[in-house]
mmCIF file with all atom_site columns, C-alpha atoms in Angstrom:
data_model
loop_
_atom_site.group_PDB
_atom_site.id
_atom_site.type_symbol
_atom_site.label_atom_id
_atom_site.label_alt_id
_atom_site.label_comp_id
_atom_site.label_asym_id
_atom_site.label_entity_id
_atom_site.label_seq_id
_atom_site.pdbx_PDB_ins_code
_atom_site.Cartn_x
_atom_site.Cartn_y
_atom_site.Cartn_z
_atom_site.occupancy
_atom_site.B_iso_or_equiv
_atom_site.pdbx_formal_charge
_atom_site.auth_seq_id
_atom_site.auth_comp_id
_atom_site.auth_asym_id
_atom_site.auth_atom_id
_atom_site.pdbx_PDB_model_num
ATOM 1   C CA . LYS A 1 1   ? 40.936 -6.056  89.865  1.00 82.00 ? 1   LYS A CA 1
ATOM 2   C CA . GLN A 1 2   ? 39.174 -7.956  92.628  1.00 87.00 ? 2   GLN A CA 1
ATOM 3   C CA . GLU A 1 3   ? 35.399 -7.577  92.739  1.00 91.00 ? 3   GLU A CA 1
ATOM 4   C CA . VAL A 1 4   ? 33.167 -8.976  95.468  1.00 95.00 ? 4   VAL A CA 1
ATOM 5   C CA . THR A 1 5   ? 29.468 -9.566  94.934  1.00 96.00 ? 5   THR A CA 1
ATOM 6   C CA . GLN A 1 6   ? 26.769 -10.472 97.417  1.00 96.00 ? 6   GLN A CA 1
ATOM 7   C CA . ILE A 1 7   ? 23.388 -11.730 96.306  1.00 93.00 ? 7   ILE A CA 1
ATOM 8   C CA . PRO A 1 8   ? 20.673 -11.162 97.347  1.00 93.00 ? 8   PRO A CA 1
ATOM 9   C CA . ALA A 1 9   ? 20.889 -7.578  98.547  1.00 94.00 ? 9   ALA A CA 1
ATOM 10  C CA . ALA A 1 10  ? 18.131 -8.281  101.073 1.00 96.00 ? 10  ALA A CA 1
ATOM 11  C CA . LEU A 1 11  ? 16.649 -11.373 102.666 1.00 96.00 ? 11  LEU A CA 1
ATOM 12  C CA . SER A 1 12  ? 13.698 -11.825 105.013 1.00 97.00 ? 12  SER A CA 1
ATOM 13  C CA . VAL A 1 13  ? 13.111 -15.073 106.904 1.00 97.00 ? 13  VAL A CA 1
ATOM 14  C CA . PRO A 1 14  ? 10.970 -16.287 109.822 1.00 97.00 ? 14  PRO A CA 1
ATOM 15  C CA . GLU A 1 15  ? 12.606 -16.918 113.170 1.00 97.00 ? 15  GLU A CA 1
ATOM 16  C CA . GLY A 1 16  ? 14.137 -20.356 113.571 1.00 97.00 ? 16  GLY A CA 1
ATOM 17  C CA . GLU A 1 17  ? 14.966 -20.857 109.924 1.00 97.00 ? 17  GLU A CA 1
ATOM 18  C CA . ASN A 1 18  ? 18.439 -21.910 108.812 1.00 97.00 ? 18  ASN A CA 1
ATOM 19  C CA . LEU A 1 19  ? 19.796 -19.654 106.088 1.00 96.00 ? 19  LEU A CA 1
ATOM 20  C CA . VAL A 1 20  ? 22.760 -19.147 103.773 1.00 97.00 ? 20  VAL A CA 1
ATOM 21  C CA . LEU A 1 21  ? 24.273 -15.867 102.636 1.00 97.00 ? 21  LEU A CA 1
ATOM 22  C CA . ASN A 1 22  ? 26.356 -15.897 99.467  1.00 97.00 ? 22  ASN A CA 1
ATOM 23  C CA . CYS A 1 23  ? 29.535 -14.101 98.493  1.00 98.00 ? 23  CYS A CA 1
ATOM 24  C CA . SER A 1 24  ? 31.478 -14.398 95.239  1.00 97.00 ? 24  SER A CA 1
ATOM 25  C CA . PHE A 1 25  ? 34.837 -12.941 94.266  1.00 95.00 ? 25  PHE A CA 1
ATOM 26  C CA . THR A 1 26  ? 36.523 -12.670 90.885  1.00 93.00 ? 26  THR A CA 1
ATOM 27  C CA . ASP A 1 27  ? 40.187 -13.246 91.763  1.00 88.00 ? 27  ASP A CA 1
ATOM 28  C CA . SER A 1 28  ? 40.947 -16.491 93.574  1.00 87.00 ? 28  SER A CA 1
ATOM 29  C CA . ALA A 1 29  ? 44.377 -15.248 94.700  1.00 86.00 ? 29  ALA A CA 1
ATOM 30  C CA . ILE A 1 30  ? 43.349 -14.195 98.204  1.00 87.00 ? 30  ILE A CA 1
ATOM 31  C CA . TYR A 1 31  ? 44.941 -14.515 101.624 1.00 84.00 ? 31  TYR A CA 1
ATOM 32  C CA . ASN A 1 32  ? 41.647 -14.751 103.411 1.00 88.00 ? 32  ASN A CA 1
ATOM 33  C CA . LEU A 1 33  ? 37.942 -14.073 103.224 1.00 92.00 ? 33  LEU A CA 1
ATOM 34  C CA . GLN A 1 34  ? 36.233 -12.226 106.048 1.00 93.00 ? 34  GLN A CA 1
ATOM 35  C CA . TRP A 1 35  ? 32.628 -11.854 107.129 1.00 96.00 ? 35  TRP A CA 1
ATOM 36  C CA . PHE A 1 36  ? 31.403 -8.804  109.011 1.00 97.00 ? 36  PHE A CA 1
ATOM 37  C CA . ARG A 1 37  ? 28.141 -7.758  110.591 1.00 97.00 ? 37  ARG A CA 1
ATOM 38  C CA . GLN A 1 38  ? 26.864 -4.185  110.538 1.00 97.00 ? 38  GLN A CA 1
ATOM 39  C CA . ASP A 1 39  ? 23.968 -3.048  112.685 1.00 95.00 ? 39  ASP A CA 1
ATOM 40  C CA . PRO A 1 40  ? 22.070 0.123   111.685 1.00 91.00 ? 40  PRO A CA 1
ATOM 41  C CA . GLY A 1 41  ? 24.045 3.229   112.548 1.00 87.00 ? 41  GLY A CA 1
ATOM 42  C CA . LYS A 1 42  ? 27.009 1.220   113.769 1.00 90.00 ? 42  LYS A CA 1
ATOM 43  C CA . GLY A 1 43  ? 30.415 0.165   112.561 1.00 92.00 ? 43  GLY A CA 1
ATOM 44  C CA . LEU A 1 44  ? 31.382 -3.256  111.279 1.00 94.00 ? 44  LEU A CA 1
ATOM 45  C CA . THR A 1 45  ? 32.022 -6.158  113.622 1.00 95.00 ? 45  THR A CA 1
ATOM 46  C CA . SER A 1 46  ? 34.154 -9.077  112.505 1.00 93.00 ? 46  SER A CA 1
ATOM 47  C CA . LEU A 1 47  ? 32.383 -12.449 112.585 1.00 96.00 ? 47  LEU A CA 1
ATOM 48  C CA . LEU A 1 48  ? 34.694 -14.942 110.927 1.00 95.00 ? 48  LEU A CA 1
ATOM 49  C CA . LEU A 1 49  ? 37.978 -14.950 109.043 1.00 92.00 ? 49  LEU A CA 1
ATOM 50  C CA . ILE A 1 50  ? 38.833 -17.900 106.778 1.00 92.00 ? 50  ILE A CA 1
ATOM 51  C CA . GLN A 1 51  ? 42.442 -18.276 105.717 1.00 89.00 ? 51  GLN A CA 1
ATOM 52  C CA . SER A 1 52  ? 43.052 -19.288 102.102 1.00 87.00 ? 52  SER A CA 1
ATOM 53  C CA . SER A 1 53  ? 44.301 -22.689 103.272 1.00 88.00 ? 53  SER A CA 1
ATOM 54  C CA . GLN A 1 54  ? 41.116 -23.369 105.228 1.00 91.00 ? 54  GLN A CA 1
ATOM 55  C CA . ARG A 1 55  ? 37.760 -24.570 103.989 1.00 93.00 ? 55  ARG A CA 1
ATOM 56  C CA . GLU A 1 56  ? 35.575 -23.324 106.801 1.00 94.00 ? 56  GLU A CA 1
ATOM 57  C CA . GLN A 1 57  ? 35.346 -21.592 110.160 1.00 94.00 ? 57  GLN A CA 1
ATOM 58  C CA . THR A 1 58  ? 32.704 -21.897 112.845 1.00 96.00 ? 58  THR A CA 1
ATOM 59  C CA . SER A 1 59  ? 31.594 -19.645 115.664 1.00 95.00 ? 59  SER A CA 1
ATOM 60  C CA . GLY A 1 60  ? 28.494 -20.598 117.580 1.00 96.00 ? 60  GLY A CA 1
ATOM 61  C CA . ARG A 1 61  ? 25.552 -20.720 115.179 1.00 97.00 ? 61  ARG A CA 1
ATOM 62  C CA . LEU A 1 62  ? 27.662 -19.310 112.343 1.00 97.00 ? 62  LEU A CA 1
ATOM 63  C CA . ASN A 1 63  ? 29.616 -21.335 109.834 1.00 97.00 ? 63  ASN A CA 1
ATOM 64  C CA . ALA A 1 64  ? 31.538 -19.795 106.953 1.00 97.00 ? 64  ALA A CA 1
ATOM 65  C CA . SER A 1 65  ? 32.941 -21.796 104.066 1.00 97.00 ? 65  SER A CA 1
ATOM 66  C CA . LEU A 1 66  ? 35.440 -20.905 101.376 1.00 96.00 ? 66  LEU A CA 1
ATOM 67  C CA . ASP A 1 67  ? 35.912 -22.390 97.911  1.00 95.00 ? 67  ASP A CA 1
ATOM 68  C CA . LYS A 1 68  ? 38.747 -20.501 96.242  1.00 91.00 ? 68  LYS A CA 1
ATOM 69  C CA . SER A 1 69  ? 38.571 -22.445 93.000  1.00 91.00 ? 69  SER A CA 1
ATOM 70  C CA . SER A 1 70  ? 35.012 -21.367 92.370  1.00 94.00 ? 70  SER A CA 1
ATOM 71  C CA . GLY A 1 71  ? 35.437 -17.929 93.916  1.00 94.00 ? 71  GLY A CA 1
ATOM 72  C CA . ARG A 1 72  ? 32.697 -18.432 96.476  1.00 96.00 ? 72  ARG A CA 1
ATOM 73  C CA . SER A 1 73  ? 32.077 -18.169 100.180 1.00 97.00 ? 73  SER A CA 1
ATOM 74  C CA . THR A 1 74  ? 28.935 -18.814 102.157 1.00 97.00 ? 74  THR A CA 1
ATOM 75  C CA . LEU A 1 75  ? 27.834 -17.808 105.629 1.00 97.00 ? 75  LEU A CA 1
ATOM 76  C CA . TYR A 1 76  ? 25.455 -20.293 107.209 1.00 97.00 ? 76  TYR A CA 1
ATOM 77  C CA . ILE A 1 77  ? 23.314 -19.123 110.122 1.00 97.00 ? 77  ILE A CA 1
ATOM 78  C CA . ALA A 1 78  ? 21.564 -21.856 112.070 1.00 97.00 ? 78  ALA A CA 1
ATOM 79  C CA . ALA A 1 79  ? 18.287 -21.371 113.933 1.00 97.00 ? 79  ALA A CA 1
ATOM 80  C CA . SER A 1 80  ? 18.041 -17.680 113.076 1.00 97.00 ? 80  SER A CA 1
ATOM 81  C CA . GLN A 1 81  ? 16.868 -15.210 115.717 1.00 97.00 ? 81  GLN A CA 1
ATOM 82  C CA . PRO A 1 82  ? 15.495 -11.644 115.477 1.00 97.00 ? 82  PRO A CA 1
ATOM 83  C CA . GLY A 1 83  ? 18.774 -10.465 116.975 1.00 97.00 ? 83  GLY A CA 1
ATOM 84  C CA . ASP A 1 84  ? 20.539 -11.711 113.851 1.00 97.00 ? 84  ASP A CA 1
ATOM 85  C CA . SER A 1 85  ? 18.867 -8.954  111.842 1.00 97.00 ? 85  SER A CA 1
ATOM 86  C CA . ALA A 1 86  ? 21.651 -6.836  110.385 1.00 98.00 ? 86  ALA A CA 1
ATOM 87  C CA . THR A 1 87  ? 23.620 -6.307  107.205 1.00 97.00 ? 87  THR A CA 1
ATOM 88  C CA . TYR A 1 88  ? 26.275 -8.927  106.541 1.00 98.00 ? 88  TYR A CA 1
ATOM 89  C CA . LEU A 1 89  ? 29.294 -8.015  104.457 1.00 97.00 ? 89  LEU A CA 1
ATOM 90  C CA . CYS A 1 90  ? 32.027 -10.211 103.086 1.00 96.00 ? 90  CYS A CA 1
ATOM 91  C CA . ALA A 1 91  ? 35.485 -8.951  102.188 1.00 94.00 ? 91  ALA A CA 1
ATOM 92  C CA . ALA A 1 92  ? 38.370 -10.503 100.275 1.00 92.00 ? 92  ALA A CA 1
ATOM 93  C CA . TYR A 1 93  ? 41.960 -9.825  101.297 1.00 87.00 ? 93  TYR A CA 1
ATOM 94  C CA . PRO A 1 94  ? 44.292 -9.862  98.285  1.00 78.00 ? 94  PRO A CA 1
ATOM 95  C CA . GLY A 1 95  ? 47.056 -12.383 97.869  1.00 64.00 ? 95  GLY A CA 1
ATOM 96  C CA . GLN A 1 96  ? 50.792 -11.932 97.887  1.00 59.00 ? 96  GLN A CA 1
ATOM 97  C CA . GLY A 1 97  ? 51.941 -8.855  96.041  1.00 56.00 ? 97  GLY A CA 1
ATOM 98  C CA . GLY A 1 98  ? 48.719 -7.042  96.619  1.00 54.00 ? 98  GLY A CA 1
ATOM 99  C CA . SER A 1 99  ? 48.221 -4.086  98.891  1.00 62.00 ? 99  SER A CA 1
ATOM 100 C CA . GLU A 1 100 ? 46.623 -4.328  102.295 1.00 69.00 ? 100 GLU A CA 1
ATOM 101 C CA . LYS A 1 101 ? 43.202 -3.426  100.950 1.00 80.00 ? 101 LYS A CA 1
ATOM 102 C CA . LEU A 1 102 ? 40.153 -5.415  101.900 1.00 87.00 ? 102 LEU A CA 1
ATOM 103 C CA . VAL A 1 103 ? 37.675 -5.484  99.017  1.00 90.00 ? 103 VAL A CA 1
ATOM 104 C CA . PHE A 1 104 ? 34.120 -5.450  100.326 1.00 93.00 ? 104 PHE A CA 1
ATOM 105 C CA . GLY A 1 105 ? 30.846 -6.586  98.860  1.00 95.00 ? 105 GLY A CA 1
ATOM 106 C CA . LYS A 1 106 ? 27.842 -4.321  99.277  1.00 95.00 ? 106 LYS A CA 1
ATOM 107 C CA . GLY A 1 107 ? 26.260 -6.640  101.797 1.00 96.00 ? 107 GLY A CA 1
ATOM 108 C CA . THR A 1 108 ? 23.086 -8.612  102.341 1.00 97.00 ? 108 THR A CA 1
ATOM 109 C CA . LYS A 1 109 ? 20.509 -7.023  104.622 1.00 97.00 ? 109 LYS A CA 1
ATOM 110 C CA . LEU A 1 110 ? 18.969 -9.796  106.717 1.00 98.00 ? 110 LEU A CA 1
ATOM 111 C CA . THR A 1 111 ? 15.663 -9.454  108.534 1.00 97.00 ? 111 THR A CA 1
ATOM 112 C CA . VAL A 1 112 ? 14.561 -12.238 110.870 1.00 97.00 ? 112 VAL A CA 1
ATOM 113 C CA . ASN A 1 113 ? 10.882 -11.931 111.707 1.00 96.00 ? 113 ASN A CA 1
ATOM 114 C CA . PRO A 1 114 ? 9.586  -13.090 115.119 1.00 95.00 ? 114 PRO A CA 1
ATOM 115 C CA . ASP B 2 1   ? 40.643 -1.352  125.394 1.00 65.00 ? 1   ASP B CA 1
ATOM 116 C CA . ALA B 2 2   ? 37.886 1.061   124.342 1.00 81.00 ? 2   ALA B CA 1
ATOM 117 C CA . GLY B 2 3   ? 38.101 0.074   120.704 1.00 93.00 ? 3   GLY B CA 1
ATOM 118 C CA . VAL B 2 4   ? 38.539 2.455   117.811 1.00 96.00 ? 4   VAL B CA 1
ATOM 119 C CA . ILE B 2 5   ? 37.262 5.905   118.721 1.00 97.00 ? 5   ILE B CA 1
ATOM 120 C CA . GLN B 2 6   ? 35.946 8.380   116.184 1.00 97.00 ? 6   GLN B CA 1
ATOM 121 C CA . SER B 2 7   ? 34.754 11.942  116.566 1.00 97.00 ? 7   SER B CA 1
ATOM 122 C CA . PRO B 2 8   ? 32.478 13.604  115.907 1.00 97.00 ? 8   PRO B CA 1
ATOM 123 C CA . ARG B 2 9   ? 29.763 10.981  115.521 1.00 96.00 ? 9   ARG B CA 1
ATOM 124 C CA . HIS B 2 10  ? 27.634 13.326  113.461 1.00 97.00 ? 10  HIS B CA 1
ATOM 125 C CA . GLU B 2 11  ? 28.582 16.388  111.436 1.00 97.00 ? 11  GLU B CA 1
ATOM 126 C CA . VAL B 2 12  ? 26.325 18.702  109.492 1.00 97.00 ? 12  VAL B CA 1
ATOM 127 C CA . THR B 2 13  ? 28.008 21.459  107.538 1.00 97.00 ? 13  THR B CA 1
ATOM 128 C CA . GLU B 2 14  ? 27.454 23.724  104.600 1.00 97.00 ? 14  GLU B CA 1
ATOM 129 C CA . MET B 2 15  ? 29.040 23.347  101.221 1.00 97.00 ? 15  MET B CA 1
ATOM 130 C CA . GLY B 2 16  ? 32.450 24.953  101.066 1.00 96.00 ? 16  GLY B CA 1
ATOM 131 C CA . GLN B 2 17  ? 33.255 24.515  104.742 1.00 97.00 ? 17  GLN B CA 1
ATOM 132 C CA . GLU B 2 18  ? 36.228 22.545  106.032 1.00 97.00 ? 18  GLU B CA 1
ATOM 133 C CA . VAL B 2 19  ? 35.469 19.285  107.778 1.00 98.00 ? 19  VAL B CA 1
ATOM 134 C CA . THR B 2 20  ? 37.880 17.395  110.027 1.00 98.00 ? 20  THR B CA 1
ATOM 135 C CA . LEU B 2 21  ? 37.196 13.844  111.153 1.00 98.00 ? 21  LEU B CA 1
ATOM 136 C CA . ARG B 2 22  ? 39.241 12.287  113.926 1.00 98.00 ? 22  ARG B CA 1
ATOM 137 C CA . CYS B 2 23  ? 40.244 8.749   114.819 1.00 98.00 ? 23  CYS B CA 1
ATOM 138 C CA . LYS B 2 24  ? 42.058 7.063   117.682 1.00 98.00 ? 24  LYS B CA 1
ATOM 139 C CA . PRO B 2 25  ? 43.062 3.489   116.794 1.00 97.00 ? 25  PRO B CA 1
ATOM 140 C CA . ILE B 2 26  ? 43.379 0.617   119.228 1.00 95.00 ? 26  ILE B CA 1
ATOM 141 C CA . SER B 2 27  ? 46.648 0.842   121.103 1.00 94.00 ? 27  SER B CA 1
ATOM 142 C CA . GLY B 2 28  ? 49.360 -1.329  119.575 1.00 91.00 ? 28  GLY B CA 1
ATOM 143 C CA . HIS B 2 29  ? 47.745 -1.562  116.154 1.00 92.00 ? 29  HIS B CA 1
ATOM 144 C CA . ASP B 2 30  ? 50.225 -0.709  113.411 1.00 89.00 ? 30  ASP B CA 1
ATOM 145 C CA . TYR B 2 31  ? 47.717 -0.234  110.598 1.00 91.00 ? 31  TYR B CA 1
ATOM 146 C CA . LEU B 2 32  ? 45.010 2.398   110.308 1.00 95.00 ? 32  LEU B CA 1
ATOM 147 C CA . PHE B 2 33  ? 42.419 2.596   107.536 1.00 95.00 ? 33  PHE B CA 1
ATOM 148 C CA . TRP B 2 34  ? 39.928 5.270   106.482 1.00 97.00 ? 34  TRP B CA 1
ATOM 149 C CA . TYR B 2 35  ? 36.782 4.121   104.650 1.00 97.00 ? 35  TYR B CA 1
ATOM 150 C CA . ARG B 2 36  ? 33.748 5.840   103.193 1.00 97.00 ? 36  ARG B CA 1
ATOM 151 C CA . GLN B 2 37  ? 30.347 4.138   102.971 1.00 96.00 ? 37  GLN B CA 1
ATOM 152 C CA . THR B 2 38  ? 27.463 5.189   100.734 1.00 94.00 ? 38  THR B CA 1
ATOM 153 C CA . MET B 2 39  ? 24.386 3.373   99.529  1.00 90.00 ? 39  MET B CA 1
ATOM 154 C CA . MET B 2 40  ? 25.483 3.623   95.920  1.00 90.00 ? 40  MET B CA 1
ATOM 155 C CA . ARG B 2 41  ? 29.128 2.607   96.200  1.00 90.00 ? 41  ARG B CA 1
ATOM 156 C CA . GLY B 2 42  ? 29.210 0.573   99.387  1.00 91.00 ? 42  GLY B CA 1
ATOM 157 C CA . LEU B 2 43  ? 32.345 0.600   101.530 1.00 93.00 ? 43  LEU B CA 1
ATOM 158 C CA . GLU B 2 44  ? 35.403 2.124   99.864  1.00 92.00 ? 44  GLU B CA 1
ATOM 159 C CA . LEU B 2 45  ? 38.930 2.361   101.208 1.00 93.00 ? 45  LEU B CA 1
ATOM 160 C CA . LEU B 2 46  ? 40.257 5.906   101.011 1.00 95.00 ? 46  LEU B CA 1
ATOM 161 C CA . ILE B 2 47  ? 43.734 5.593   102.508 1.00 95.00 ? 47  ILE B CA 1
ATOM 162 C CA . TYR B 2 48  ? 45.699 3.463   104.934 1.00 93.00 ? 48  TYR B CA 1
ATOM 163 C CA . PHE B 2 49  ? 48.741 3.992   107.148 1.00 94.00 ? 49  PHE B CA 1
ATOM 164 C CA . ASN B 2 50  ? 51.402 1.639   108.460 1.00 91.00 ? 50  ASN B CA 1
ATOM 165 C CA . ASN B 2 51  ? 53.328 2.866   111.496 1.00 92.00 ? 51  ASN B CA 1
ATOM 166 C CA . ASN B 2 52  ? 52.005 6.398   110.873 1.00 94.00 ? 52  ASN B CA 1
ATOM 167 C CA . VAL B 2 53  ? 53.199 6.462   107.249 1.00 94.00 ? 53  VAL B CA 1
ATOM 168 C CA . PRO B 2 54  ? 50.625 6.727   104.432 1.00 94.00 ? 54  PRO B CA 1
ATOM 169 C CA . ILE B 2 55  ? 51.025 3.645   102.249 1.00 90.00 ? 55  ILE B CA 1
ATOM 170 C CA . ASP B 2 56  ? 48.224 3.790   99.701  1.00 89.00 ? 56  ASP B CA 1
ATOM 171 C CA . ASP B 2 57  ? 46.060 6.852   99.089  1.00 92.00 ? 57  ASP B CA 1
ATOM 172 C CA . SER B 2 58  ? 44.778 5.800   95.687  1.00 89.00 ? 58  SER B CA 1
ATOM 173 C CA . GLY B 2 59  ? 41.233 5.730   97.034  1.00 90.00 ? 59  GLY B CA 1
ATOM 174 C CA . MET B 2 60  ? 41.219 9.389   98.002  1.00 94.00 ? 60  MET B CA 1
ATOM 175 C CA . PRO B 2 61  ? 38.688 10.861  95.585  1.00 87.00 ? 61  PRO B CA 1
ATOM 176 C CA . GLU B 2 62  ? 40.157 14.313  95.041  1.00 86.00 ? 62  GLU B CA 1
ATOM 177 C CA . ASP B 2 63  ? 42.727 16.777  96.253  1.00 91.00 ? 63  ASP B CA 1
ATOM 178 C CA . ARG B 2 64  ? 40.040 18.164  98.531  1.00 95.00 ? 64  ARG B CA 1
ATOM 179 C CA . PHE B 2 65  ? 40.637 15.137  100.743 1.00 97.00 ? 65  PHE B CA 1
ATOM 180 C CA . SER B 2 66  ? 43.735 14.799  102.906 1.00 97.00 ? 66  SER B CA 1
ATOM 181 C CA . ALA B 2 67  ? 44.703 12.532  105.787 1.00 97.00 ? 67  ALA B CA 1
ATOM 182 C CA . LYS B 2 68  ? 47.417 12.659  108.401 1.00 97.00 ? 68  LYS B CA 1
ATOM 183 C CA . MET B 2 69  ? 48.673 10.474  111.201 1.00 97.00 ? 69  MET B CA 1
ATOM 184 C CA . PRO B 2 70  ? 51.014 12.556  113.357 1.00 96.00 ? 70  PRO B CA 1
ATOM 185 C CA . ASN B 2 71  ? 51.458 9.777   115.917 1.00 94.00 ? 71  ASN B CA 1
ATOM 186 C CA . ALA B 2 72  ? 50.432 6.200   116.620 1.00 93.00 ? 72  ALA B CA 1
ATOM 187 C CA . SER B 2 73  ? 47.321 7.202   118.539 1.00 94.00 ? 73  SER B CA 1
ATOM 188 C CA . PHE B 2 74  ? 45.724 9.818   116.308 1.00 96.00 ? 74  PHE B CA 1
ATOM 189 C CA . SER B 2 75  ? 44.685 10.360  112.713 1.00 98.00 ? 75  SER B CA 1
ATOM 190 C CA . THR B 2 76  ? 42.614 12.969  110.883 1.00 98.00 ? 76  THR B CA 1
ATOM 191 C CA . LEU B 2 77  ? 40.742 13.019  107.611 1.00 98.00 ? 77  LEU B CA 1
ATOM 192 C CA . LYS B 2 78  ? 40.115 16.496  106.279 1.00 98.00 ? 78  LYS B CA 1
ATOM 193 C CA . ILE B 2 79  ? 37.824 17.655  103.489 1.00 97.00 ? 79  ILE B CA 1
ATOM 194 C CA . GLN B 2 80  ? 38.364 21.189  102.234 1.00 97.00 ? 80  GLN B CA 1
ATOM 195 C CA . PRO B 2 81  ? 36.178 22.495  100.709 1.00 96.00 ? 81  PRO B CA 1
ATOM 196 C CA . SER B 2 82  ? 33.327 20.097  101.368 1.00 96.00 ? 82  SER B CA 1
ATOM 197 C CA . GLU B 2 83  ? 30.647 19.346  98.772  1.00 96.00 ? 83  GLU B CA 1
ATOM 198 C CA . PRO B 2 84  ? 27.185 17.724  99.058  1.00 97.00 ? 84  PRO B CA 1
ATOM 199 C CA . ARG B 2 85  ? 28.467 14.590  97.299  1.00 95.00 ? 85  ARG B CA 1
ATOM 200 C CA . ASP B 2 86  ? 30.859 14.046  100.197 1.00 97.00 ? 86  ASP B CA 1
ATOM 201 C CA . SER B 2 87  ? 27.883 13.167  102.390 1.00 97.00 ? 87  SER B CA 1
ATOM 202 C CA . ALA B 2 88  ? 28.498 9.646   103.654 1.00 97.00 ? 88  ALA B CA 1
ATOM 203 C CA . VAL B 2 89  ? 29.514 7.650   106.700 1.00 97.00 ? 89  VAL B CA 1
ATOM 204 C CA . TYR B 2 90  ? 33.268 7.688   107.260 1.00 98.00 ? 90  TYR B CA 1
ATOM 205 C CA . PHE B 2 91  ? 34.806 4.803   109.157 1.00 97.00 ? 91  PHE B CA 1
ATOM 206 C CA . CYS B 2 92  ? 38.199 4.384   110.705 1.00 97.00 ? 92  CYS B CA 1
ATOM 207 C CA . ALA B 2 93  ? 39.579 0.893   111.317 1.00 95.00 ? 93  ALA B CA 1
ATOM 208 C CA . SER B 2 94  ? 42.788 -0.538  112.725 1.00 94.00 ? 94  SER B CA 1
ATOM 209 C CA . THR B 2 95  ? 44.550 -3.882  112.801 1.00 90.00 ? 95  THR B CA 1
ATOM 210 C CA . PRO B 2 96  ? 47.716 -5.060  114.546 1.00 86.00 ? 96  PRO B CA 1
ATOM 211 C CA . ARG B 2 97  ? 49.326 -6.518  111.458 1.00 75.00 ? 97  ARG B CA 1
ATOM 212 C CA . ALA B 2 98  ? 48.712 -7.316  107.842 1.00 68.00 ? 98  ALA B CA 1
ATOM 213 C CA . GLY B 2 99  ? 50.212 -9.549  105.189 1.00 60.00 ? 99  GLY B CA 1
ATOM 214 C CA . ALA B 2 100 ? 50.230 -13.312 105.608 1.00 55.00 ? 100 ALA B CA 1
ATOM 215 C CA . THR B 2 101 ? 49.470 -13.056 109.316 1.00 61.00 ? 101 THR B CA 1
ATOM 216 C CA . GLN B 2 102 ? 46.740 -10.503 108.918 1.00 68.00 ? 102 GLN B CA 1
ATOM 217 C CA . GLU B 2 103 ? 44.148 -10.238 111.598 1.00 75.00 ? 103 GLU B CA 1
ATOM 218 C CA . THR B 2 104 ? 40.738 -8.801  111.021 1.00 84.00 ? 104 THR B CA 1
ATOM 219 C CA . GLN B 2 105 ? 40.158 -5.067  111.053 1.00 89.00 ? 105 GLN B CA 1
ATOM 220 C CA . TYR B 2 106 ? 38.462 -3.395  114.004 1.00 92.00 ? 106 TYR B CA 1
ATOM 221 C CA . PHE B 2 107 ? 36.081 -0.645  113.012 1.00 94.00 ? 107 PHE B CA 1
ATOM 222 C CA . GLY B 2 108 ? 35.055 2.501   114.820 1.00 96.00 ? 108 GLY B CA 1
ATOM 223 C CA . PRO B 2 109 ? 31.400 3.587   115.042 1.00 95.00 ? 109 PRO B CA 1
ATOM 224 C CA . GLY B 2 110 ? 31.761 5.993   112.128 1.00 97.00 ? 110 GLY B CA 1
ATOM 225 C CA . THR B 2 111 ? 31.124 9.672   111.508 1.00 98.00 ? 111 THR B CA 1
ATOM 226 C CA . ARG B 2 112 ? 27.921 10.539  109.662 1.00 97.00 ? 112 ARG B CA 1
ATOM 227 C CA . LEU B 2 113 ? 28.659 13.551  107.500 1.00 98.00 ? 113 LEU B CA 1
ATOM 228 C CA . LEU B 2 114 ? 25.963 15.621  105.840 1.00 98.00 ? 114 LEU B CA 1
ATOM 229 C CA . VAL B 2 115 ? 27.021 18.490  103.600 1.00 97.00 ? 115 VAL B CA 1
ATOM 230 C CA . LEU B 2 116 ? 24.184 20.851  102.739 1.00 97.00 ? 116 LEU B CA 1
#
């Protein structure tokens, strides 16, 4: 059974700092790994999707990497801004033969202080 | 497109009452998912549909929960009777396809349910 873990549960940084959010998963047989952002009281918004054959994806100040062999993914945020404050969730999509279920971590709550 | 639409946004009810949550997926999306989010358990998949057919309902916690998708543009999640432990945020999400060519899922704003 796939399990996804995100540590730490919360992170507070000063504005302008570069930071890394961590995600680990127990079963390396995945189709892709996805990162979402959730603002308070809102739904999830997709940030990046990394296919199992890829090593990383970039969008603006965000860079997500994937290492299937070690069961890890990281989300790198460059030059953080107060507007980046949100909860970031990663989710693993199971490999062939699995159902269509995304397995989510519980998220890392990020606070960027001005 | 307006995105995934959910109603109501907030629901407060008393224990034992029936609760119906509604979802309109993005037009053209073949897959629809219902999730529940709590502080303790995080985000859990309850059930998902493909082309209006329920595929996997193993996440539905009890027989008190039921979900339907009568057509491609509408789905309901019903709780009858409701209990205080059902209090959570319920999300609906849709995606155009899954499998090897899966795209990401698009989430609605959620329904905040409080059962007193």
